[in-house]
Amino acid sequence: MSEALERLIRNRISEIGPISVAEYMSWCLAHPEHGYYMAPGRIGAAGDFTTAPEISQMFGEMIGLWLAQVWHDHGRPAPFVLAELGPGRGTLMRDILRAATALPGFLEAAEIWLVETSTGLRDVQRETLAGHAVHWAERVEVLPDAPLFLVANEFFDALPIRQYSRTGDFWAERKVRLEADKSLGFQWARPVANPDLDRSFVAAPDGVIVEVNPLGEHVAGWIGKRIAERGGAALFIDYGAWDGTGDTLQALRQHASYDPLDAPGEADVTAHVRFRALAEAARPARAVGTVPQGVFLERLGITARAQVLARGLKGEALTNHVAAHRRLTHPEEMGNLFQVLALTGEGAPPLPGFDE
Ligand code: SAH
């Protein structure tokens, strides 16, 4: 319930003063009782937002074939960890597992791990993936020490970001405060020196908002280290850009945008992903990309797959199928907004879909 959460946030700010945007996002999304993702009905046509795997099975099939091909190219290590971060309803993993049966030996060697903090969504995932042996973890650090093949779709956008604005040699952090009428509002804290931001945003002019995703960088760093040490590859798919500045904090509720400070816990509060920061955090793993999702899926053969599936469809089902293909790939839909970054080991074979 958002009222209870709003009260908790107000109490917190009364106690300690204005909180960072990251702390605000954590309350909204991850509070164990009232956090947005703790309720299971958020994702999909009936929820607040729809994701690529919920649009069409073709998305997960392409990712499944990519993972199987890359595993094969890496010498078919067995056993290996097949992991997904933030699996939502489990749809992507279900489609991955179905498509990957095309490569004998892959599923037999895979230990399936889902990194998920929401107990409500874990229940949905358990149902979607019934019949498969699945392990759950709250943090990547728990993943077994083995070669790692991992995917994360719309995961990094859901992690708490901090926002700053440059004023000369200093950076002011954007905070969430209580207004006189007790509603939530933004304010800028006193500017202070921050050499990390100086390094990351050399060209950012005065007044522009920049965003950092400390947890995202930590997770990418852990994955990069594991892949560099044990082999494997990771695929991060999300809205955002290689490099970028500006305020991208947004909230979605019932497929419409919303003020991020309204109804905490009842809207999906996210930010665009700055892939460059993830790629740099993942060293010594080799980062490949980004490429636009539409280009990536076309290179993996989504159009041929769409044609095969279309043969069995007619009427409204066919219309929906054609629309889903367009939605995933077209530059004016998800094709350009969503970008794909891969990680793999130094000296590992070229990755499909990246024109290496
Ligand atoms: N990948 C899914 C769902 C995206 S929504 C899809 O494409 O449909 C974001 C997902 O990340 C949810 O499953 C949410 O519970 C999970 N999540 C958010 N923060 C997390 C964290 N810190 N650790 C693990 N999972 C998290």
CSV table of C-alpha atoms and ligand atoms in Angstrom, one decimal:
chain,number,residue,atom,x,y,z
A,1,MET,CA,0.0,0.0,0.0
A,2,SER,CA,1.5,3.3,-1.0
A,3,GLU,CA,0.1,5.3,1.9
A,4,ALA,CA,2.0,3.2,4.4
A,5,LEU,CA,5.1,3.5,2.3
A,6,GLU,CA,4.7,7.2,1.9
A,7,ARG,CA,4.4,7.5,5.7
A,8,LEU,CA,7.6,5.5,6.2
A,9,ILE,CA,9.4,7.7,3.7
A,10,ARG,CA,8.1,10.9,5.4
A,11,ASN,CA,9.2,9.7,8.8
A,12,ARG,CA,12.7,8.8,7.4
A,13,ILE,CA,13.1,12.3,5.9
A,14,SER,CA,11.8,14.0,9.1
A,15,GLU,CA,14.4,12.0,11.0
A,16,ILE,CA,17.5,12.4,8.9
A,17,GLY,CA,16.7,15.2,6.4
A,18,PRO,CA,16.4,15.0,2.6
A,19,ILE,CA,17.4,11.5,1.2
A,20,SER,CA,19.1,10.7,-2.1
A,21,VAL,CA,17.2,9.8,-5.2
A,22,ALA,CA,18.7,6.3,-4.8
A,23,GLU,CA,17.4,5.9,-1.3
A,24,TYR,CA,14.0,7.1,-2.5
A,25,MET,CA,14.0,4.5,-5.4
A,26,SER,CA,15.0,1.8,-3.0
A,27,TRP,CA,12.1,2.5,-0.7
A,28,CYS,CA,9.7,2.6,-3.7
A,29,LEU,CA,10.9,-0.6,-5.5
A,30,ALA,CA,12.5,-2.8,-2.9
A,31,HIS,CA,10.9,-2.2,0.5
A,32,PRO,CA,10.3,-5.8,1.7
A,33,GLU,CA,6.6,-5.3,2.4
A,34,HIS,CA,5.4,-2.3,0.3
A,35,GLY,CA,8.0,-2.2,-2.4
A,36,TYR,CA,6.7,-2.0,-6.0
A,37,TYR,CA,8.3,-5.3,-7.2
A,38,MET,CA,7.1,-7.2,-4.1
A,39,ALA,CA,3.6,-7.5,-5.6
A,40,PRO,CA,3.4,-10.1,-8.4
A,41,GLY,CA,0.9,-8.4,-10.9
A,42,ARG,CA,3.1,-5.5,-12.1
A,43,ILE,CA,4.5,-6.8,-15.4
A,44,GLY,CA,2.5,-7.6,-18.6
A,45,ALA,CA,-0.5,-6.3,-20.5
A,46,ALA,CA,-2.6,-6.4,-17.4
A,47,GLY,CA,0.0,-4.7,-15.2
A,48,ASP,CA,1.9,-1.4,-15.4
A,49,PHE,CA,4.4,-2.1,-18.1
A,50,THR,CA,5.1,-4.7,-20.8
A,51,THR,CA,8.6,-6.1,-21.5
A,52,ALA,CA,10.1,-7.7,-24.6
A,53,PRO,CA,9.6,-11.3,-23.4
A,54,GLU,CA,6.0,-10.5,-22.6
A,55,ILE,CA,5.4,-9.2,-26.1
A,56,SER,CA,6.5,-12.3,-28.0
A,57,GLN,CA,8.1,-15.7,-27.5
A,58,MET,CA,10.5,-14.7,-30.3
A,59,PHE,CA,12.5,-12.5,-28.0
A,60,GLY,CA,13.4,-15.3,-25.6
A,61,GLU,CA,14.0,-17.7,-28.4
A,62,MET,CA,16.6,-15.4,-30.0
A,63,ILE,CA,18.3,-15.0,-26.6
A,64,GLY,CA,18.2,-18.8,-26.0
A,65,LEU,CA,19.8,-19.5,-29.4
A,66,TRP,CA,22.4,-16.8,-28.7
A,67,LEU,CA,23.3,-18.3,-25.3
A,68,ALA,CA,23.5,-21.9,-26.7
A,69,GLN,CA,25.6,-20.8,-29.7
A,70,VAL,CA,28.0,-18.8,-27.4
A,71,TRP,CA,28.3,-21.7,-25.0
A,72,HIS,CA,29.1,-24.0,-27.9
A,73,ASP,CA,31.7,-21.6,-29.3
A,74,HIS,CA,33.3,-21.4,-25.8
A,75,GLY,CA,34.0,-25.2,-25.9
A,76,ARG,CA,30.8,-26.4,-24.2
A,77,PRO,CA,32.0,-26.1,-20.6
A,78,ALA,CA,30.1,-28.4,-18.3
A,79,PRO,CA,28.7,-27.8,-15.8
A,80,PHE,CA,28.0,-24.1,-16.2
A,81,VAL,CA,25.7,-21.5,-14.6
A,82,LEU,CA,22.8,-20.3,-16.7
A,83,ALA,CA,21.7,-17.2,-14.9
A,84,GLU,CA,19.1,-14.4,-15.3
A,85,LEU,CA,19.0,-11.2,-13.3
A,86,GLY,CA,15.5,-9.8,-12.5
A,87,PRO,CA,13.5,-12.5,-14.3
A,88,GLY,CA,10.1,-10.9,-13.8
A,89,ARG,CA,7.4,-13.5,-14.6
A,90,GLY,CA,10.0,-16.1,-15.7
A,91,THR,CA,8.8,-15.8,-19.4
A,92,LEU,CA,12.2,-15.0,-20.8
A,93,MET,CA,13.9,-18.0,-19.1
A,94,ARG,CA,11.0,-20.3,-20.2
A,95,ASP,CA,11.5,-19.3,-23.8
A,96,ILE,CA,15.3,-19.5,-23.5
A,97,LEU,CA,15.1,-23.1,-22.2
A,98,ARG,CA,12.6,-24.2,-24.9
A,99,ALA,CA,14.8,-22.7,-27.7
A,100,ALA,CA,18.0,-24.0,-26.3
A,101,THR,CA,16.9,-27.6,-26.6
A,102,ALA,CA,17.9,-27.2,-30.3
A,103,LEU,CA,21.5,-27.7,-29.1
A,104,PRO,CA,22.0,-31.1,-27.5
A,105,GLY,CA,24.0,-31.0,-24.3
A,106,PHE,CA,23.3,-27.4,-23.3
A,107,LEU,CA,20.4,-28.0,-20.9
A,108,GLU,CA,22.1,-31.1,-19.4
A,109,ALA,CA,25.2,-29.0,-18.5
A,110,ALA,CA,23.2,-26.0,-17.3
A,111,GLU,CA,22.6,-25.1,-13.6
A,112,ILE,CA,19.7,-22.6,-13.8
A,113,TRP,CA,19.9,-19.6,-11.4
A,114,LEU,CA,17.5,-16.7,-11.1
A,115,VAL,CA,18.6,-13.6,-9.2
A,116,GLU,CA,15.5,-12.1,-7.8
A,117,THR,CA,14.7,-10.1,-4.6
A,118,SER,CA,10.9,-10.2,-4.9
A,119,THR,CA,9.3,-13.2,-3.1
A,120,GLY,CA,6.0,-12.5,-5.0
A,121,LEU,CA,7.7,-12.7,-8.4
A,122,ARG,CA,9.7,-15.8,-7.3
A,123,ASP,CA,6.3,-17.6,-6.9
A,124,VAL,CA,5.3,-16.6,-10.4
A,125,GLN,CA,8.7,-17.7,-11.8
A,126,ARG,CA,8.3,-21.1,-10.0
A,127,GLU,CA,5.0,-21.6,-11.7
A,128,THR,CA,6.2,-20.5,-15.2
A,129,LEU,CA,9.3,-22.7,-14.9
A,130,ALA,CA,7.6,-25.8,-13.4
A,131,GLY,CA,9.3,-28.9,-14.5
A,132,HIS,CA,12.8,-27.4,-14.5
A,133,ALA,CA,15.3,-27.5,-11.7
A,134,VAL,CA,15.8,-23.9,-10.7
A,135,HIS,CA,17.8,-22.2,-8.0
A,136,TRP,CA,17.1,-18.7,-6.7
A,137,ALA,CA,19.6,-16.1,-5.3
A,138,GLU,CA,19.1,-12.6,-3.9
A,139,ARG,CA,22.5,-11.4,-5.1
A,140,VAL,CA,24.9,-12.4,-7.9
A,141,GLU,CA,27.6,-13.2,-5.3
A,142,VAL,CA,25.8,-16.4,-4.4
A,143,LEU,CA,26.1,-17.9,-7.9
A,144,PRO,CA,28.3,-21.0,-7.9
A,145,ASP,CA,31.9,-20.8,-9.0
A,146,ALA,CA,31.6,-22.0,-12.6
A,147,PRO,CA,31.6,-20.6,-16.2
A,148,LEU,CA,28.8,-18.1,-16.4
A,149,PHE,CA,26.3,-17.5,-19.2
A,150,LEU,CA,23.9,-14.7,-18.1
A,151,VAL,CA,21.1,-12.5,-19.4
A,152,ALA,CA,19.5,-9.4,-17.8
A,153,ASN,CA,16.6,-7.8,-19.6
A,154,GLU,CA,15.2,-4.6,-18.0
A,155,PHE,CA,17.1,-5.3,-14.8
A,156,PHE,CA,19.6,-2.4,-14.6
A,157,ASP,CA,17.0,0.3,-15.2
A,158,ALA,CA,15.3,-0.9,-12.0
A,159,LEU,CA,18.3,-0.3,-9.7
A,160,PRO,CA,18.5,2.9,-7.6
A,161,ILE,CA,20.4,5.8,-9.3
A,162,ARG,CA,21.9,8.9,-7.8
A,163,GLN,CA,21.6,12.2,-9.6
A,164,TYR,CA,24.0,15.1,-9.6
A,165,SER,CA,24.4,18.5,-11.3
A,166,ARG,CA,27.7,20.2,-12.0
A,167,THR,CA,28.3,23.7,-10.7
A,168,GLY,CA,31.8,24.7,-11.7
A,169,ASP,CA,34.3,22.4,-9.9
A,170,PHE,CA,31.7,20.9,-7.7
A,171,TRP,CA,28.7,18.6,-7.9
A,172,ALA,CA,25.3,19.0,-6.1
A,173,GLU,CA,23.3,15.9,-5.4
A,174,ARG,CA,19.6,15.9,-6.0
A,175,LYS,CA,17.6,14.9,-2.9
A,176,VAL,CA,14.0,14.2,-2.0
A,177,ARG,CA,12.7,16.4,0.8
A,178,LEU,CA,9.4,17.2,2.6
A,179,GLU,CA,7.7,20.3,1.4
A,180,ALA,CA,5.9,22.6,3.8
A,181,ASP,CA,2.6,20.8,3.0
A,182,LYS,CA,4.3,17.5,3.7
A,183,SER,CA,4.3,16.4,0.1
A,184,LEU,CA,7.6,15.1,-1.4
A,185,GLY,CA,9.7,17.4,-3.6
A,186,PHE,CA,13.2,17.6,-5.0
A,187,GLN,CA,16.0,19.9,-3.8
A,188,TRP,CA,19.7,20.3,-4.6
A,189,ALA,CA,22.2,19.7,-1.8
A,190,ARG,CA,25.2,21.9,-1.3
A,191,PRO,CA,27.8,21.3,-4.1
A,192,VAL,CA,30.9,19.4,-3.0
A,193,ALA,CA,34.0,18.0,-4.8
A,194,ASN,CA,33.6,14.6,-6.4
A,195,PRO,CA,36.6,13.3,-8.3
A,196,ASP,CA,34.8,10.2,-9.5
A,197,LEU,CA,32.1,12.3,-11.2
A,198,ASP,CA,34.9,14.6,-12.7
A,199,ARG,CA,36.4,11.5,-14.3
A,200,SER,CA,33.1,9.9,-15.5
A,201,PHE,CA,31.6,13.1,-16.9
A,202,VAL,CA,34.5,15.1,-18.3
A,203,ALA,CA,32.4,16.9,-20.9
A,204,ALA,CA,29.3,17.5,-18.9
A,205,PRO,CA,28.5,21.3,-18.9
A,206,ASP,CA,27.3,23.2,-15.9
A,207,GLY,CA,23.7,22.6,-14.9
A,208,VAL,CA,23.3,19.3,-16.7
A,209,ILE,CA,22.0,16.4,-14.6
A,210,VAL,CA,24.2,13.2,-14.6
A,211,GLU,CA,23.2,9.8,-13.2
A,212,VAL,CA,25.2,7.0,-11.6
A,213,ASN,CA,24.0,3.5,-10.8
A,214,PRO,CA,26.3,2.3,-8.0
A,215,LEU,CA,24.5,-1.1,-7.5
A,216,GLY,CA,24.5,-1.7,-11.3
A,217,GLU,CA,28.2,-1.0,-11.5
A,218,HIS,CA,28.8,-3.3,-8.6
A,219,VAL,CA,26.8,-6.1,-10.2
A,220,ALA,CA,28.5,-5.6,-13.6
A,221,GLY,CA,31.9,-5.6,-11.9
A,222,TRP,CA,31.2,-8.9,-10.2
A,223,ILE,CA,30.0,-10.5,-13.4
A,224,GLY,CA,32.9,-9.2,-15.4
A,225,LYS,CA,35.4,-10.6,-12.8
A,226,ARG,CA,33.6,-14.0,-12.8
A,227,ILE,CA,33.6,-14.2,-16.6
A,228,ALA,CA,37.3,-13.1,-16.8
A,229,GLU,CA,38.2,-15.8,-14.3
A,230,ARG,CA,36.0,-18.7,-15.3
A,231,GLY,CA,34.8,-17.9,-18.8
A,232,GLY,CA,31.4,-17.3,-20.2
A,233,ALA,CA,29.4,-14.3,-21.5
A,234,ALA,CA,26.6,-11.9,-20.4
A,235,LEU,CA,24.0,-10.0,-22.2
A,236,PHE,CA,22.5,-6.8,-20.8
A,237,ILE,CA,19.4,-5.5,-22.6
A,238,ASP,CA,17.8,-2.2,-21.5
A,239,TYR,CA,16.6,1.2,-22.5
A,240,GLY,CA,19.4,3.8,-22.4
A,241,ALA,CA,22.5,4.7,-24.4
A,242,TRP,CA,26.2,4.0,-24.4
A,243,ASP,CA,26.9,7.4,-22.9
A,244,GLY,CA,24.4,10.1,-21.9
A,245,THR,CA,23.5,12.8,-19.5
A,246,GLY,CA,20.2,14.3,-18.4
A,247,ASP,CA,17.4,13.5,-16.0
A,248,THR,CA,15.9,10.1,-17.0
A,249,LEU,CA,14.1,9.3,-13.8
A,250,GLN,CA,10.6,8.1,-14.8
A,251,ALA,CA,7.6,6.4,-13.4
A,252,LEU,CA,5.1,4.2,-15.1
A,253,ARG,CA,1.7,3.1,-13.9
A,254,GLN,CA,-0.9,1.3,-16.0
A,255,HIS,CA,1.2,2.0,-19.1
A,256,ALA,CA,1.1,5.8,-18.6
A,257,SER,CA,3.9,8.0,-17.2
A,258,TYR,CA,3.6,9.3,-13.8
A,259,ASP,CA,5.3,11.8,-11.5
A,260,PRO,CA,8.1,9.7,-9.8
A,261,LEU,CA,7.3,11.4,-6.4
A,262,ASP,CA,3.6,10.5,-6.6
A,263,ALA,CA,2.3,7.3,-5.0
A,264,PRO,CA,5.6,5.7,-4.0
A,265,GLY,CA,5.4,1.9,-4.3
A,266,GLU,CA,2.6,2.0,-6.8
A,267,ALA,CA,4.4,3.0,-9.9
A,268,ASP,CA,7.5,1.5,-11.6
A,269,VAL,CA,10.3,4.1,-10.9
A,270,THR,CA,13.3,3.5,-13.3
A,271,ALA,CA,16.1,5.4,-15.1
A,272,HIS,CA,17.8,4.9,-18.4
A,273,VAL,CA,21.0,2.8,-18.4
A,274,ARG,CA,24.3,4.3,-19.1
A,275,PHE,CA,26.0,1.3,-20.6
A,276,ARG,CA,29.4,2.8,-20.7
A,277,ALA,CA,29.5,2.8,-16.9
A,278,LEU,CA,28.6,-0.9,-16.8
A,279,ALA,CA,31.2,-1.8,-19.5
A,280,GLU,CA,33.9,0.1,-17.6
A,281,ALA,CA,32.9,-1.5,-14.3
A,282,ALA,CA,33.1,-5.0,-15.8
A,283,ARG,CA,36.8,-4.8,-16.7
A,284,PRO,CA,38.8,-7.0,-17.1
A,285,ALA,CA,36.0,-8.7,-19.1
A,286,ARG,CA,35.7,-7.5,-22.6
A,287,ALA,CA,32.7,-5.4,-23.4
A,288,VAL,CA,31.1,-5.7,-26.8
A,289,GLY,CA,28.5,-3.2,-28.2
A,290,THR,CA,26.2,-1.6,-27.6
A,291,VAL,CA,24.1,-2.4,-30.6
A,292,PRO,CA,20.4,-1.4,-30.9
A,293,GLN,CA,18.0,-4.2,-30.0
A,294,GLY,CA,16.3,-4.2,-33.4
A,295,VAL,CA,19.6,-4.7,-35.2
A,296,PHE,CA,20.7,-7.4,-32.7
A,297,LEU,CA,17.5,-9.4,-33.1
A,298,GLU,CA,17.6,-9.0,-36.9
A,299,ARG,CA,21.1,-10.4,-37.0
A,300,LEU,CA,20.0,-13.3,-34.9
A,301,GLY,CA,17.3,-14.2,-37.4
A,302,ILE,CA,14.1,-12.9,-35.8
A,303,THR,CA,12.5,-12.2,-39.2
A,304,ALA,CA,12.9,-15.7,-40.4
A,305,ARG,CA,11.5,-17.0,-37.2
A,306,ALA,CA,8.6,-14.6,-37.4
A,307,GLN,CA,7.8,-15.9,-40.9
A,308,VAL,CA,7.8,-19.6,-39.7
A,309,LEU,CA,5.5,-18.7,-36.8
A,310,ALA,CA,3.2,-16.6,-39.1
A,311,ARG,CA,2.4,-19.7,-41.2
A,312,GLY,CA,0.3,-21.2,-38.4
A,313,LEU,CA,-1.6,-18.0,-37.7
A,314,LYS,CA,-4.5,-16.1,-39.2
A,315,GLY,CA,-6.9,-13.2,-38.4
A,316,GLU,CA,-6.3,-11.3,-35.2
A,317,ALA,CA,-3.5,-13.7,-34.1
A,318,LEU,CA,-1.6,-13.0,-37.2
A,319,THR,CA,-2.1,-9.2,-36.9
A,320,ASN,CA,-0.8,-9.3,-33.3
A,321,HIS,CA,2.1,-11.4,-34.3
A,322,VAL,CA,3.2,-9.0,-37.0
A,323,ALA,CA,2.7,-6.1,-34.6
A,324,ALA,CA,4.9,-7.8,-31.9
A,325,HIS,CA,7.7,-8.3,-34.4
A,326,ARG,CA,7.5,-4.7,-35.3
A,327,ARG,CA,7.4,-3.6,-31.7
A,328,LEU,CA,10.5,-5.5,-30.8
A,329,THR,CA,12.6,-4.4,-33.8
A,330,HIS,CA,11.4,-1.2,-35.4
A,331,PRO,CA,13.5,1.9,-34.7
A,332,GLU,CA,10.4,3.9,-33.8
A,333,GLU,CA,9.3,1.3,-31.3
A,334,MET,CA,11.7,-0.7,-29.0
A,335,GLY,CA,14.3,-1.2,-31.8
A,336,ASN,CA,16.5,1.8,-31.0
A,337,LEU,CA,15.5,2.8,-27.5
A,338,PHE,CA,16.7,-0.6,-26.2
A,339,GLN,CA,20.4,-1.3,-26.5
A,340,VAL,CA,22.4,-4.5,-26.1
A,341,LEU,CA,25.7,-4.8,-24.3
A,342,ALA,CA,27.7,-8.1,-24.1
A,343,LEU,CA,30.5,-9.1,-21.8
A,344,THR,CA,32.9,-11.9,-22.5
A,345,GLY,CA,36.5,-13.0,-21.8
A,346,GLU,CA,39.5,-11.3,-23.3
A,347,GLY,CA,40.4,-13.6,-26.3
A,348,ALA,CA,37.1,-15.3,-26.3
A,349,PRO,CA,35.5,-16.1,-29.7
A,350,PRO,CA,33.4,-13.4,-31.5
A,351,LEU,CA,29.9,-13.0,-30.3
A,352,PRO,CA,26.9,-13.5,-32.6
A,353,GLY,CA,24.8,-10.4,-33.3
A,354,PHE,CA,27.6,-7.8,-32.7
A,355,ASP,CA,29.2,-7.8,-36.1
A,356,GLU,CA,32.6,-8.6,-34.6
B,1,SAH,N1,13.3,-9.2,-16.9
B,1,SAH,C1,11.9,-9.2,-16.7
B,1,SAH,C2,11.4,-8.2,-15.6
B,1,SAH,C3,11.9,-6.8,-15.6
B,1,SAH,S1,11.3,-5.9,-14.1
B,1,SAH,C4,11.2,-8.9,-18.0
B,1,SAH,O1,11.9,-8.5,-19.0
B,1,SAH,O2,10.0,-9.0,-18.1
B,1,SAH,C5,12.7,-5.9,-13.0
B,1,SAH,C6,13.0,-7.2,-12.3
B,1,SAH,O3,14.1,-7.1,-11.5
B,1,SAH,C7,11.9,-7.7,-11.4
B,1,SAH,O4,11.9,-9.1,-11.5
B,1,SAH,C8,12.4,-7.3,-10.1
B,1,SAH,O5,11.8,-7.9,-9.0
B,1,SAH,C9,13.9,-7.5,-10.2
B,1,SAH,N2,14.8,-6.8,-9.3
B,1,SAH,C10,14.7,-5.4,-9.1
B,1,SAH,N3,15.7,-5.1,-8.3
B,1,SAH,C11,16.5,-6.2,-8.0
B,1,SAH,C12,17.6,-6.5,-7.3
B,1,SAH,N4,18.3,-5.5,-6.6
B,1,SAH,N5,18.1,-7.8,-7.3
B,1,SAH,C13,17.4,-8.7,-7.9
B,1,SAH,N6,16.3,-8.5,-8.7
B,1,SAH,C14,15.8,-7.3,-8.7
